[in-house]
PDB file of C-alpha atoms in Angstrom:
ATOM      1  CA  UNK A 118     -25.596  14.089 -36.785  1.00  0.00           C
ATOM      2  CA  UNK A 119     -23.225  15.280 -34.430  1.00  0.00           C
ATOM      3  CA  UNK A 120     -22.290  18.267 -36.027  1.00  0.00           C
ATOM      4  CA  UNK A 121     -26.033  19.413 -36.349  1.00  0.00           C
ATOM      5  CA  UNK A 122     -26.438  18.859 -32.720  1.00  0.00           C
ATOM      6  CA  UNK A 123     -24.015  21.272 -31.760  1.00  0.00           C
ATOM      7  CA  UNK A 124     -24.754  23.660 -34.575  1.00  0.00           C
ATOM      8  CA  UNK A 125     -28.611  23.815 -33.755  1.00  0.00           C
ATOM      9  CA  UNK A 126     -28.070  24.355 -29.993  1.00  0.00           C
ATOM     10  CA  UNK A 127     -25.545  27.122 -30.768  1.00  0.00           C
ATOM     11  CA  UNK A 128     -28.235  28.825 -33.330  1.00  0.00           C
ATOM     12  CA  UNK A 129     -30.759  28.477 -30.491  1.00  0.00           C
ATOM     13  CA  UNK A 130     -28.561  29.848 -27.835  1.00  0.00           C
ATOM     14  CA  UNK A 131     -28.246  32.684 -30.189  1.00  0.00           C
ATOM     15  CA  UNK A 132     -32.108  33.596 -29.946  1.00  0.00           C
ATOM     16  CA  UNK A 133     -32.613  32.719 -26.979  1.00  0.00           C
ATOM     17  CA  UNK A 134     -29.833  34.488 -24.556  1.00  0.00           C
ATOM     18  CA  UNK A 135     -30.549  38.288 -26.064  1.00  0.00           C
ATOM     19  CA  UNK A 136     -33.924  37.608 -25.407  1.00  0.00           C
ATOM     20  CA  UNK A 137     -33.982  36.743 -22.053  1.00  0.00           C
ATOM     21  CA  UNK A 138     -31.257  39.340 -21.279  1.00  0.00           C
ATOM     22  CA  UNK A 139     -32.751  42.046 -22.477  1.00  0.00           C
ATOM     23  CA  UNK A 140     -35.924  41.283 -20.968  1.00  0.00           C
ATOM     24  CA  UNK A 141     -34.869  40.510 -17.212  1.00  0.00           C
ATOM     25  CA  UNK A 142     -33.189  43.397 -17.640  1.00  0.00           C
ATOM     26  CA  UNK A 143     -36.208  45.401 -18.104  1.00  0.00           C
ATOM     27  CA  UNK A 144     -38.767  43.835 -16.100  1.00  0.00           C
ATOM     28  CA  UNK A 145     -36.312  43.845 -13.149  1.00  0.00           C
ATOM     29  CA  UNK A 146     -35.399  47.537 -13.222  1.00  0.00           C
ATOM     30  CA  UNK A 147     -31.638  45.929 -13.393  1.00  0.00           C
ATOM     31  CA  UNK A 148     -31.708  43.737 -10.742  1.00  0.00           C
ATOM     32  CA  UNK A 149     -28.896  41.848 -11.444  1.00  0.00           C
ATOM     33  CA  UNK A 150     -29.887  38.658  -9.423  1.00  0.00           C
ATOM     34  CA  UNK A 151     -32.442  38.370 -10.380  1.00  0.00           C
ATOM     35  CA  UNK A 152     -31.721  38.786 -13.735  1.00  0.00           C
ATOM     36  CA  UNK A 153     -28.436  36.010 -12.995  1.00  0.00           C
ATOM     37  CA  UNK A 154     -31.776  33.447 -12.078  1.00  0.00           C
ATOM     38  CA  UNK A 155     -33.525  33.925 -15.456  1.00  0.00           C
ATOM     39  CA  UNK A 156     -30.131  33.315 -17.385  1.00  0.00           C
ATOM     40  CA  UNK A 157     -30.083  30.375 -15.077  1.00  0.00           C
ATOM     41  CA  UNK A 158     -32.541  28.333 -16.961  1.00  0.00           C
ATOM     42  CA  UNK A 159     -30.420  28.331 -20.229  1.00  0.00           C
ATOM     43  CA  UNK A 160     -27.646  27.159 -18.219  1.00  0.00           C
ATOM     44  CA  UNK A 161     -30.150  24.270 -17.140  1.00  0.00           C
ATOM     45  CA  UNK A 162     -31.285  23.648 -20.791  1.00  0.00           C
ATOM     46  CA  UNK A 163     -27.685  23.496 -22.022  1.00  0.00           C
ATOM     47  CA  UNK A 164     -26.591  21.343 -19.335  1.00  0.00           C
ATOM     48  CA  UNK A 165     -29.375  19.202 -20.354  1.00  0.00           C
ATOM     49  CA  UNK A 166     -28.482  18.996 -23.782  1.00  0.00           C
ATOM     50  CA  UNK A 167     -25.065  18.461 -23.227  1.00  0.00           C
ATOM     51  CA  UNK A 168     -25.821  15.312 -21.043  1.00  0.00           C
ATOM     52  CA  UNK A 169     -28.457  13.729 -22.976  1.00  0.00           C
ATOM     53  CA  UNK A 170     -26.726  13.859 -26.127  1.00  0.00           C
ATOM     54  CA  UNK A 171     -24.035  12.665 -24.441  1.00  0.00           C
ATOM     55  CA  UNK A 172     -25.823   9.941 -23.532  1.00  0.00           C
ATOM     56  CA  UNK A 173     -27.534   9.013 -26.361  1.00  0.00           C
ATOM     57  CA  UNK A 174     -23.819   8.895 -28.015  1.00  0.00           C
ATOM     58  CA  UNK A 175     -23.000   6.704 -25.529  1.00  0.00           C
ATOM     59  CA  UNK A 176     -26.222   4.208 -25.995  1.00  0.00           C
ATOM     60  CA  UNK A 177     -24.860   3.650 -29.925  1.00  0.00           C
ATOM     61  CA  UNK A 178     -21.772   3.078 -28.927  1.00  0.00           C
ATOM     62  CA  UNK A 179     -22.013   0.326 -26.363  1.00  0.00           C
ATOM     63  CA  UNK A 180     -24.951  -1.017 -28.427  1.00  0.00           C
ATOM     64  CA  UNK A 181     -23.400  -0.678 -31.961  1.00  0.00           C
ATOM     65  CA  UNK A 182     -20.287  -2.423 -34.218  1.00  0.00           C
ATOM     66  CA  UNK A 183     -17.764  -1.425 -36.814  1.00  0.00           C
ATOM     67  CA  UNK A 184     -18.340  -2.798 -39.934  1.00  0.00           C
ATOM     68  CA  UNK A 185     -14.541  -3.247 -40.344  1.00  0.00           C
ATOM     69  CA  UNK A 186     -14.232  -5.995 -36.822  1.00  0.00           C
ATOM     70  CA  UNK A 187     -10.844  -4.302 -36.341  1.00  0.00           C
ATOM     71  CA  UNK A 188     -12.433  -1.184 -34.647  1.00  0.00           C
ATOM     72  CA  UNK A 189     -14.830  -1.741 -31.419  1.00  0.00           C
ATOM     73  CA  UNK A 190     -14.847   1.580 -30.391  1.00  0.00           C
ATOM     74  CA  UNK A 191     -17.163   4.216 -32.708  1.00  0.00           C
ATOM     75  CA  UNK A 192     -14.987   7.054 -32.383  1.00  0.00           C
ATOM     76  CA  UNK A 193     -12.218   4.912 -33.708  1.00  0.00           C
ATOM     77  CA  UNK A 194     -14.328   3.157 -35.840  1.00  0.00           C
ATOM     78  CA  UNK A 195     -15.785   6.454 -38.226  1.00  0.00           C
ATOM     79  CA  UNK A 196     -12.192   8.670 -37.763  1.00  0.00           C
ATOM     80  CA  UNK A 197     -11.020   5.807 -40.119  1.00  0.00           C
ATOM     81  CA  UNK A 198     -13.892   6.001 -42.391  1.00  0.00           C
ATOM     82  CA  UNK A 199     -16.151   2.959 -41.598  1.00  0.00           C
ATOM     83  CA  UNK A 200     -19.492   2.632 -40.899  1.00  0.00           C
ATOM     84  CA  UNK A 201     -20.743   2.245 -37.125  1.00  0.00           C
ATOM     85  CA  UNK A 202     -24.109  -0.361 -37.558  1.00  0.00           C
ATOM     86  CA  UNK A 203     -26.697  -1.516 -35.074  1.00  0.00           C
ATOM     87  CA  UNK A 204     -26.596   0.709 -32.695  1.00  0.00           C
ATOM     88  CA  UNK A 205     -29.559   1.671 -30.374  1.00  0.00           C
ATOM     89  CA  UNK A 206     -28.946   5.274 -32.083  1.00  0.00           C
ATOM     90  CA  UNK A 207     -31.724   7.501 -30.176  1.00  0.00           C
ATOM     91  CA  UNK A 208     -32.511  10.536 -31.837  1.00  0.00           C
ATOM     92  CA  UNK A 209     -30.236  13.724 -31.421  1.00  0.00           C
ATOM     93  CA  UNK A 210     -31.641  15.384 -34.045  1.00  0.00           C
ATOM     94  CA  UNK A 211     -35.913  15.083 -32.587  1.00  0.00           C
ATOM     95  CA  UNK A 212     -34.390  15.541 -29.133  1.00  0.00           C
ATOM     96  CA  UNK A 213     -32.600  18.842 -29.964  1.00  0.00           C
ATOM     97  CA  UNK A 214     -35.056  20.108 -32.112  1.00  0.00           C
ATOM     98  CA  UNK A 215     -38.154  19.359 -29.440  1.00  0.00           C
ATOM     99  CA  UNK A 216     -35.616  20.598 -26.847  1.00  0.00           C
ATOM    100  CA  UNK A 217     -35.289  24.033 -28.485  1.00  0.00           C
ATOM    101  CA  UNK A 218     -38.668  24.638 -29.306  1.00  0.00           C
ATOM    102  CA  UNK A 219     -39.935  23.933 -25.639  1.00  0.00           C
ATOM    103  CA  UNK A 220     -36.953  26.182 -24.207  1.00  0.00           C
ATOM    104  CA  UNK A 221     -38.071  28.774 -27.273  1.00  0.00           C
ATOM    105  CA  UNK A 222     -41.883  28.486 -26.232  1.00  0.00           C
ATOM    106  CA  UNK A 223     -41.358  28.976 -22.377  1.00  0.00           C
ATOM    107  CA  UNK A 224     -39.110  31.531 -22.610  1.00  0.00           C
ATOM    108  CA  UNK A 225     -41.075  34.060 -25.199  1.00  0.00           C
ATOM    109  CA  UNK A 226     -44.083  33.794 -23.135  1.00  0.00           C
ATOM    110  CA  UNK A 227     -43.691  36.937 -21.196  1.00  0.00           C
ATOM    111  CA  UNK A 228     -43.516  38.831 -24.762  1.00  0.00           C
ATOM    112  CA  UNK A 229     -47.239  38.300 -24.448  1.00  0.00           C
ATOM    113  CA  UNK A 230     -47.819  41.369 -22.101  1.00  0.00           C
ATOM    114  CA  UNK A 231     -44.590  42.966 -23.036  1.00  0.00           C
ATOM    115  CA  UNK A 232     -47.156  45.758 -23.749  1.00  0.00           C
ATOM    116  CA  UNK A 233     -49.554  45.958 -20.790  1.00  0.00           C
ATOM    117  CA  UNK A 234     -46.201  45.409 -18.832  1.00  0.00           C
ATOM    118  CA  UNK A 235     -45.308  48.797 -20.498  1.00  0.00           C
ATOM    119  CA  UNK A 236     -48.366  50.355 -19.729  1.00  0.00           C
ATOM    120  CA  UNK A 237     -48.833  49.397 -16.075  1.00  0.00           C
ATOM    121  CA  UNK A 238     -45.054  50.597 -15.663  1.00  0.00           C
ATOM    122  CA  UNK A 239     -45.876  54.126 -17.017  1.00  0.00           C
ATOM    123  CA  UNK A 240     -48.877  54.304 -14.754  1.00  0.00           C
ATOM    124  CA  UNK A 241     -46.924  53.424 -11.732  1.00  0.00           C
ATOM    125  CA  UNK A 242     -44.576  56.220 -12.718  1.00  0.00           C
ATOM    126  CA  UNK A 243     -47.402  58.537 -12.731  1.00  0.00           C
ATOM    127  CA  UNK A 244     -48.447  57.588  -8.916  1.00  0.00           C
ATOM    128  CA  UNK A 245     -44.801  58.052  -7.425  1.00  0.00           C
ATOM    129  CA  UNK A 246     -44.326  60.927  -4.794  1.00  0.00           C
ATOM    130  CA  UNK A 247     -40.713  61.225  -3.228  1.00  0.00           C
ATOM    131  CA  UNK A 248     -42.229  62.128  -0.172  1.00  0.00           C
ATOM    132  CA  UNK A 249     -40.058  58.984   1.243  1.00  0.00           C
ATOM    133  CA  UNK A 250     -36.700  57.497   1.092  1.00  0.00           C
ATOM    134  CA  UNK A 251     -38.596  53.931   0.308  1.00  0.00           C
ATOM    135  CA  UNK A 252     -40.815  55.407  -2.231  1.00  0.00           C
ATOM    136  CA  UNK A 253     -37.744  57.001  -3.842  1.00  0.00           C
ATOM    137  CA  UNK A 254     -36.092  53.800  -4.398  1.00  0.00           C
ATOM    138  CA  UNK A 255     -38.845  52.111  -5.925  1.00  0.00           C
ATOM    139  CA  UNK A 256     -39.342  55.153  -8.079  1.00  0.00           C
ATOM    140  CA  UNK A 257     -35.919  54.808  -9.612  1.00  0.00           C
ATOM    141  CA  UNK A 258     -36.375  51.172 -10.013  1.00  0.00           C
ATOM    142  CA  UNK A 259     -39.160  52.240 -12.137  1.00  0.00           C
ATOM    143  CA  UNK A 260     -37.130  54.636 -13.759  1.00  0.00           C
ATOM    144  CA  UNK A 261     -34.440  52.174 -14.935  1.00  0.00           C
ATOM    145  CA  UNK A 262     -37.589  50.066 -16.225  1.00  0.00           C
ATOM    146  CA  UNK A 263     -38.707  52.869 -18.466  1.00  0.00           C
ATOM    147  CA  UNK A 264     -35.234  53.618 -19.649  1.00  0.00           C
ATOM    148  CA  UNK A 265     -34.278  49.953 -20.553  1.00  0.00           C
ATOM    149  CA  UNK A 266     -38.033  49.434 -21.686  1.00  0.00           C
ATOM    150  CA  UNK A 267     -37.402  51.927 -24.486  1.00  0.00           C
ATOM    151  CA  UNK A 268     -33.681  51.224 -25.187  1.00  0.00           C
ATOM    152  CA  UNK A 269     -34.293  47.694 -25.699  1.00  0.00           C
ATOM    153  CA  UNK A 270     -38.025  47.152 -26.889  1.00  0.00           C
ATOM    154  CA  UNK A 271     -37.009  47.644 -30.760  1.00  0.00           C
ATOM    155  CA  UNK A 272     -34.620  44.850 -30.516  1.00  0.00           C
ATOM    156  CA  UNK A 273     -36.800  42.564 -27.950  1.00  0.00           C
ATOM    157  CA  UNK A 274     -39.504  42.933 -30.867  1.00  0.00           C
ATOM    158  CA  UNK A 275     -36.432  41.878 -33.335  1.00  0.00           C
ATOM    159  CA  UNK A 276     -35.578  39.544 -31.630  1.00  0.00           C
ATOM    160  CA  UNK A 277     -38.608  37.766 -31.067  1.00  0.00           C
ATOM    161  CA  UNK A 278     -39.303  37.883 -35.022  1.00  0.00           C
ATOM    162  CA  UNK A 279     -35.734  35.912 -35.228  1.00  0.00           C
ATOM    163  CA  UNK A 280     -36.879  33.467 -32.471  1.00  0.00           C
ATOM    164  CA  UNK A 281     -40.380  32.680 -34.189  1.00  0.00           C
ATOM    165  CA  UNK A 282     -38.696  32.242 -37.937  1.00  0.00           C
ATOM    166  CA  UNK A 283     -35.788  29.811 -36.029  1.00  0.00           C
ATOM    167  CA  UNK A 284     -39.033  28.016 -34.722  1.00  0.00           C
ATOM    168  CA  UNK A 285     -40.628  27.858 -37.821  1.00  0.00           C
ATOM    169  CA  UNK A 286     -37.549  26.058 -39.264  1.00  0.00           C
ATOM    170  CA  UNK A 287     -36.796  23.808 -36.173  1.00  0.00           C
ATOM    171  CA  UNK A 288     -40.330  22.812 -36.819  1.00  0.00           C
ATOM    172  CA  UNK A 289     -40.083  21.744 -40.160  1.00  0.00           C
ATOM    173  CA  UNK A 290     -36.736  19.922 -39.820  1.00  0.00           C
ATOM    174  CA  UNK A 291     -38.511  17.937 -36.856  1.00  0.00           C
ATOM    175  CA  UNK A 292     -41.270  16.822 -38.933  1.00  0.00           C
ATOM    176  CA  UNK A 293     -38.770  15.827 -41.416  1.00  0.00           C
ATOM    177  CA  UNK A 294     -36.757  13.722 -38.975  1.00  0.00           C
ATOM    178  CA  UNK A 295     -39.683  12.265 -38.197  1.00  0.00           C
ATOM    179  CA  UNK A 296     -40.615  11.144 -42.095  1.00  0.00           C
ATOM    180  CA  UNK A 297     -37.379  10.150 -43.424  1.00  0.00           C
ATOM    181  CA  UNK A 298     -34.636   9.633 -40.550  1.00  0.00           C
ATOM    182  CA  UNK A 299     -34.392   6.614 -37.517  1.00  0.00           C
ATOM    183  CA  UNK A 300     -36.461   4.400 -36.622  1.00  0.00           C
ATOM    184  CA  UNK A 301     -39.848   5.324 -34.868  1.00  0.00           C
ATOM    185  CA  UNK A 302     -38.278   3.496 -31.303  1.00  0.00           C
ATOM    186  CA  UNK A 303     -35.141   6.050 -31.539  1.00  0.00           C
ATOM    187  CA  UNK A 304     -37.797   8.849 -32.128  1.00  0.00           C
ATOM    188  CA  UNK A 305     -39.757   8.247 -29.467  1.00  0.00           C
ATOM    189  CA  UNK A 306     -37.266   7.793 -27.184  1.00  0.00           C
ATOM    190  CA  UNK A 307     -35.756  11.205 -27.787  1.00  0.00           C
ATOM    191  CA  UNK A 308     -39.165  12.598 -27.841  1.00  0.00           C
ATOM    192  CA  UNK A 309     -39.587  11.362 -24.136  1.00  0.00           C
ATOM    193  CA  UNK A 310     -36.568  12.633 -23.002  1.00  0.00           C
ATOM    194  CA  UNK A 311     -37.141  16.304 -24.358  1.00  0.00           C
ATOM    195  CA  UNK A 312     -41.120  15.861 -22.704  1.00  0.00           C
ATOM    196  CA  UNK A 313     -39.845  14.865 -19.582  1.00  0.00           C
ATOM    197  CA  UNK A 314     -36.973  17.453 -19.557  1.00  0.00           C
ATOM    198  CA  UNK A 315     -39.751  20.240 -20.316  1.00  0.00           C
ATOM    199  CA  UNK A 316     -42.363  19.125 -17.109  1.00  0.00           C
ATOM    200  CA  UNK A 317     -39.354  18.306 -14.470  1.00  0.00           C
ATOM    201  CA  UNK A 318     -38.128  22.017 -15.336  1.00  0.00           C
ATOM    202  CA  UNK A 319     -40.718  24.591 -16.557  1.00  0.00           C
ATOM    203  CA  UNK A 320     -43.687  23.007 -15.201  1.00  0.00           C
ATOM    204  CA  UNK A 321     -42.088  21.589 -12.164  1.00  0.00           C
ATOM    205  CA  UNK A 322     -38.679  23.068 -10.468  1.00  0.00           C
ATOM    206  CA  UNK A 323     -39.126  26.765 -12.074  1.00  0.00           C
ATOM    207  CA  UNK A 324     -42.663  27.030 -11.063  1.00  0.00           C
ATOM    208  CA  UNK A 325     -42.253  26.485  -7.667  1.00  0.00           C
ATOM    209  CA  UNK A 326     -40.530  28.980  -6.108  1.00  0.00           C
ATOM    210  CA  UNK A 327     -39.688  27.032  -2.344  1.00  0.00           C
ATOM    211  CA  UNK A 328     -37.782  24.441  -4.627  1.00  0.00           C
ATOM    212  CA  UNK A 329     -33.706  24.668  -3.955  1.00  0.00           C
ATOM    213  CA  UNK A 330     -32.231  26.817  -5.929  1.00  0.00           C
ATOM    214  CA  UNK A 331     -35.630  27.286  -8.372  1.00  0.00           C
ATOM    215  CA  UNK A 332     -34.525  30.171 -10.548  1.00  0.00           C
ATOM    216  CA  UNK A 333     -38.188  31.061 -11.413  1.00  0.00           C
ATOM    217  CA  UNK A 334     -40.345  31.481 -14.482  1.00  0.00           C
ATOM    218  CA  UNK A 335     -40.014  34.035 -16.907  1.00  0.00           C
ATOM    219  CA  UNK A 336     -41.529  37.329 -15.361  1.00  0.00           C
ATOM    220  CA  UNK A 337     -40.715  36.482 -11.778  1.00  0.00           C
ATOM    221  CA  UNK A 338     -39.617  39.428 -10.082  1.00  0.00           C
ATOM    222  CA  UNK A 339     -41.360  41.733 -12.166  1.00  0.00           C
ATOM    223  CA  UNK A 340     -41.629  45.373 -10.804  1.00  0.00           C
TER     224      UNK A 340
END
């Protein structure tokens, strides 16, 4: 269980940082703080899931026993090859799992217009005069745009293909957890924690802009 919780967290770090990188990058023209905010939220998210799981670990093993009396402590306890019982063991596996796929979700959305963003960016091009020193700059912000636009695109496009098939998987090992593994209370209970993780952060601190230190959705600070 452990190891799995660790493992899938690294596999959807993997999909997720490129992605957002790569993006930011583009839709910024290179701003680099901005770009430092959107890399922000999968700081948040593994924060999150460090601290939860944490948790939850925690939960079993003030709740739990050793089936050999000798050991009270679970760490103790399964190094020495027993069994640790009756624990309130909430979920790692649904929470990681739902805790991916929201992170996944929010984060691809801006893949929907990664086209039109395209297009509007060439069009902008088109209307730039260097008449001024202010028109100038924003005309090489623009620039950078369309030069990291095409660089990365192939592999955004990649990348997003990875991040849908991860998904797909994540998916079905959650509705597996859900048939065969815990008990429905240590399911739901993760479940809640992922939900309320989700709302606090995408649909709460990152969508308000005036909150402290809200690093934004994805696409804020688009050119």
């Amino acid at each position: 269980n452990q190891y799995f919780v660790k493992f899938g967290w690294a596999w959807t770090l993997v999909a997720c940082v490129p992605f957002v990188l790569m993006t930011s990058l583009t839709y910024t023209g290179r701003n680099l703080n901005i770009v430092k905010n959107h890399l922000g939220r999968i700081a948040v998210a593994t924060l999150a899931w460090y601290t939860f799981t944490s948790f939850f670990d925690y939960v079993d093993g003030l709740t739990g026993k050793c089936t050999h009396k000798e050991f009270l402590n679970k760490k103790f306890c399964k190094q020495n090859k027993h069994e640790w019982i009756n624990g309130f063991d909430i979920s790692g596996h649904t929470f990681i799992l739902m805790h991916s796929l929201f992170l996944m979700i929010e984060e691809v959305k801006i893949f929907h217009d990664w086209d039109l963003f395209h297009r509007k960016l060439v069009e902008k091009l088109k209307g730039f005069d260097t008449d001024n020193s202010e028109r100038l700059t924003l005309d090489n912000q623009y620039k950078r745009a369309e030069i990291l636009y095409k660089l990365f695109n192939p592999f955004i496009k990649l990348n997003f293909v990875f991040m849908s098939l991860l998904a797909l998987l994540w998916e079905a090992m959650l509705l597996t957890t859900f048939l065969y593994f815990h008990t429905i209370s240590h399911k739901l209970v993760a479940a809640i924690f992922a939900i309320i993780i989700w709302f606090l952060t995408y649909k709460t601190w990152y969508s308000n802009k005036k909150m402290f230190a809200s690093p934004g959705l994805p696409g804020d600070g688009s050119i």
